[in-house]
Amino acid sequence: MTIVNVATPVASRSWDVLVLHGPNLNLLGLREPGIYGARTLAQIDIQLVELGISLNTTVQSFQSNHEGALVDAIHAARDRYQGIVINAGAYTHTSIAIRDAISAVQIPTVEVHLSNIYKREEFRHHSYLASIVVGQISGFGADSYYLGLQALVAHLEGLS
Ligand code: DQA
């Protein structure tokens, strides 16, 4: 049997990836830890930078509680980042504007969620982003971000 390790792509070049965190994710660590875990956003961001180094990828993160600020960040990512990892928080379920921004800039994007949104309230089952992103990772706590970054880099490597 051949085992293909998709999680550790052989780096062919370096990448710049933007990680976007939506509303209320600044409260990670305090906010419903039984659902979202004990890790703070700062801890997740540091670990993403460290993981990025091993993937030949520079990672920068931005969090906002405001839809327009997230749209602006996606627009500004054009010509600057080759990929985006986004946890849009509650905007996942409401924001056509964020969906349209991702479609407009055409930057390969991976959607992540700490919780498994399909095991929760019905209003969380629909994502406006799911059908325009490369893929979605949901339910692995902070690991969803790390898996998302690995999957995004593997996808970028496959395109190059
Ligand atoms: C979330 C799930 C969303 O439904 C919720 O509104 C969030 C966080 C997650 O990471 O599990 O804010 O995106």
CSV table of C-alpha atoms and ligand atoms in Angstrom, one decimal:
chain,number,residue,atom,x,y,z
A,1,MET,CA,0.0,0.0,0.0
A,2,THR,CA,1.3,3.5,-0.9
A,3,ILE,CA,0.7,6.1,1.8
A,4,VAL,CA,0.6,9.6,0.4
A,5,ASN,CA,1.2,12.3,3.0
A,6,VAL,CA,-0.9,15.2,1.7
A,7,ALA,CA,-0.4,17.1,5.0
A,8,THR,CA,3.3,17.7,4.4
A,9,PRO,CA,3.7,18.9,0.8
A,10,VAL,CA,7.2,19.2,-0.6
A,11,ALA,CA,7.8,22.9,-0.8
A,12,SER,CA,8.6,24.1,-4.3
A,13,ARG,CA,8.5,27.8,-3.4
A,14,SER,CA,7.5,30.1,-0.6
A,15,TRP,CA,4.0,31.3,0.1
A,16,ASP,CA,2.3,34.2,1.8
A,17,VAL,CA,-1.0,33.3,3.5
A,18,LEU,CA,-3.5,35.5,5.2
A,19,VAL,CA,-5.5,34.1,8.1
A,20,LEU,CA,-8.7,35.9,8.8
A,21,HIS,CA,-10.7,35.6,12.0
A,22,GLY,CA,-14.3,36.9,12.2
A,23,PRO,CA,-16.4,38.2,15.0
A,24,ASN,CA,-16.0,37.1,18.6
A,25,LEU,CA,-12.9,35.0,17.9
A,26,ASN,CA,-10.9,37.6,19.8
A,27,LEU,CA,-12.5,36.1,22.9
A,28,LEU,CA,-11.2,32.6,22.3
A,29,GLY,CA,-10.0,31.1,25.5
A,30,LEU,CA,-12.8,32.9,27.5
A,31,ARG,CA,-15.7,32.3,25.1
A,32,GLU,CA,-17.6,29.0,25.6
A,33,PRO,CA,-14.4,26.9,26.1
A,34,GLY,CA,-16.5,23.7,26.0
A,35,ILE,CA,-17.3,24.5,22.4
A,36,TYR,CA,-14.3,26.5,21.2
A,37,GLY,CA,-11.5,25.2,23.4
A,38,ALA,CA,-9.1,26.9,25.8
A,39,ARG,CA,-6.5,28.3,23.4
A,40,THR,CA,-6.5,32.0,22.9
A,41,LEU,CA,-6.4,33.6,19.5
A,42,ALA,CA,-2.9,34.9,20.1
A,43,GLN,CA,-1.7,31.3,20.9
A,44,ILE,CA,-3.3,30.0,17.7
A,45,ASP,CA,-1.8,32.8,15.6
A,46,ILE,CA,1.7,32.1,17.0
A,47,GLN,CA,1.3,28.4,16.2
A,48,LEU,CA,0.2,29.2,12.7
A,49,VAL,CA,3.3,31.3,12.2
A,50,GLU,CA,5.5,28.4,13.5
A,51,LEU,CA,3.7,25.9,11.3
A,52,GLY,CA,4.1,28.3,8.4
A,53,ILE,CA,7.9,28.2,8.8
A,54,SER,CA,7.9,24.4,8.4
A,55,LEU,CA,5.7,24.9,5.2
A,56,ASN,CA,7.9,27.6,3.8
A,57,THR,CA,5.0,30.0,4.3
A,58,THR,CA,4.7,33.4,5.8
A,59,VAL,CA,1.5,33.7,7.8
A,60,GLN,CA,-0.2,36.9,8.8
A,61,SER,CA,-3.4,37.1,10.8
A,62,PHE,CA,-6.1,39.6,11.1
A,63,GLN,CA,-9.2,39.6,13.3
A,64,SER,CA,-12.2,41.9,13.1
A,65,ASN,CA,-15.7,42.0,14.5
A,66,HIS,CA,-16.8,44.0,11.5
A,67,GLU,CA,-18.0,42.6,8.2
A,68,GLY,CA,-16.7,45.6,6.1
A,69,ALA,CA,-13.3,45.3,7.7
A,70,LEU,CA,-13.1,41.7,6.7
A,71,VAL,CA,-14.2,42.6,3.2
A,72,ASP,CA,-11.5,45.3,3.0
A,73,ALA,CA,-8.9,42.8,4.2
A,74,ILE,CA,-9.9,40.3,1.5
A,75,HIS,CA,-9.6,43.1,-1.2
A,76,ALA,CA,-6.2,44.2,0.2
A,77,ALA,CA,-5.0,40.6,0.0
A,78,ARG,CA,-5.0,40.8,-3.8
A,79,ASP,CA,-1.4,40.8,-5.2
A,80,ARG,CA,-0.1,40.3,-1.7
A,81,TYR,CA,-1.2,36.8,-0.6
A,82,GLN,CA,-1.5,33.6,-2.6
A,83,GLY,CA,-3.9,32.0,-0.2
A,84,ILE,CA,-6.4,32.7,2.6
A,85,VAL,CA,-7.5,30.7,5.6
A,86,ILE,CA,-10.8,32.1,7.0
A,87,ASN,CA,-12.9,31.5,10.0
A,88,ALA,CA,-15.6,34.0,9.4
A,89,GLY,CA,-17.4,33.1,12.7
A,90,ALA,CA,-21.1,34.0,12.5
A,91,TYR,CA,-20.6,35.8,9.2
A,92,THR,CA,-20.2,32.3,7.7
A,93,HIS,CA,-23.9,31.9,8.0
A,94,THR,CA,-25.0,35.4,7.0
A,95,SER,CA,-22.5,37.2,4.8
A,96,ILE,CA,-23.0,37.3,1.0
A,97,ALA,CA,-20.5,40.3,1.1
A,98,ILE,CA,-17.6,38.1,2.4
A,99,ARG,CA,-18.5,35.4,-0.1
A,100,ASP,CA,-18.5,37.9,-2.9
A,101,ALA,CA,-15.2,39.4,-1.8
A,102,ILE,CA,-13.5,36.0,-1.9
A,103,SER,CA,-15.0,35.3,-5.3
A,104,ALA,CA,-13.9,38.7,-6.5
A,105,VAL,CA,-10.2,38.4,-5.6
A,106,GLN,CA,-10.0,34.8,-6.7
A,107,ILE,CA,-7.5,33.9,-4.0
A,108,PRO,CA,-7.6,30.2,-3.1
A,109,THR,CA,-9.3,30.1,0.3
A,110,VAL,CA,-9.9,27.4,2.9
A,111,GLU,CA,-12.8,27.8,5.3
A,112,VAL,CA,-12.2,26.6,8.9
A,113,HIS,CA,-14.3,26.3,12.0
A,114,LEU,CA,-13.2,25.2,15.5
A,115,SER,CA,-16.6,23.5,16.2
A,116,ASN,CA,-18.3,21.1,13.9
A,117,ILE,CA,-21.0,23.5,12.6
A,118,TYR,CA,-23.1,20.5,11.3
A,119,LYS,CA,-23.5,19.1,14.8
A,120,ARG,CA,-24.8,22.3,16.1
A,121,GLU,CA,-27.9,24.5,15.7
A,122,GLU,CA,-29.5,24.3,12.3
A,123,PHE,CA,-28.8,28.0,11.5
A,124,ARG,CA,-25.1,27.1,11.6
A,125,HIS,CA,-25.5,24.3,9.0
A,126,HIS,CA,-25.5,26.7,6.1
A,127,SER,CA,-22.2,28.4,5.0
A,128,TYR,CA,-22.3,31.1,2.4
A,129,LEU,CA,-18.6,30.4,1.8
A,130,ALA,CA,-18.6,26.6,1.4
A,131,SER,CA,-19.5,26.5,-2.3
A,132,ILE,CA,-16.8,29.0,-3.4
A,133,VAL,CA,-13.8,28.0,-1.3
A,134,VAL,CA,-11.3,25.2,-2.0
A,135,GLY,CA,-12.6,23.3,1.0
A,136,GLN,CA,-13.8,23.4,4.5
A,137,ILE,CA,-12.4,22.0,7.8
A,138,SER,CA,-14.8,22.0,10.7
A,139,GLY,CA,-14.8,20.4,14.2
A,140,PHE,CA,-11.1,19.9,15.2
A,141,GLY,CA,-10.8,22.9,17.5
A,142,ALA,CA,-7.6,24.9,17.0
A,143,ASP,CA,-6.3,22.1,14.8
A,144,SER,CA,-8.9,23.1,12.2
A,145,TYR,CA,-6.7,26.2,11.5
A,146,TYR,CA,-3.5,24.1,11.3
A,147,LEU,CA,-5.1,21.5,9.1
A,148,GLY,CA,-6.5,24.3,7.0
A,149,LEU,CA,-3.1,25.9,6.5
A,150,GLN,CA,-1.6,22.6,5.6
A,151,ALA,CA,-4.4,21.8,3.1
A,152,LEU,CA,-4.1,25.3,1.6
A,153,VAL,CA,-0.3,25.0,1.1
A,154,ALA,CA,-0.8,21.5,-0.4
A,155,HIS,CA,-3.4,23.0,-2.8
A,156,LEU,CA,-1.1,25.9,-3.7
A,157,GLU,CA,1.8,23.4,-4.3
A,158,GLY,CA,-0.5,21.4,-6.6
A,159,LEU,CA,-1.3,24.5,-8.6
A,160,SER,CA,2.3,25.6,-9.1
B,1,DQA,C1,-17.4,29.2,14.4
B,1,DQA,C2,-18.8,28.6,14.3
B,1,DQA,C3,-19.8,29.7,14.0
B,1,DQA,O1,-21.1,29.2,13.9
B,1,DQA,C4,-19.8,30.7,15.2
B,1,DQA,O2,-20.7,31.7,15.0
B,1,DQA,C5,-18.4,31.2,15.5
B,1,DQA,C6,-17.3,30.2,15.4
B,1,DQA,C7,-16.4,28.1,14.7
B,1,DQA,O3,-15.2,28.3,14.6
B,1,DQA,O4,-16.7,27.0,15.2
B,1,DQA,O5,-18.2,32.3,15.8
B,1,DQA,O6,-17.0,29.7,13.1
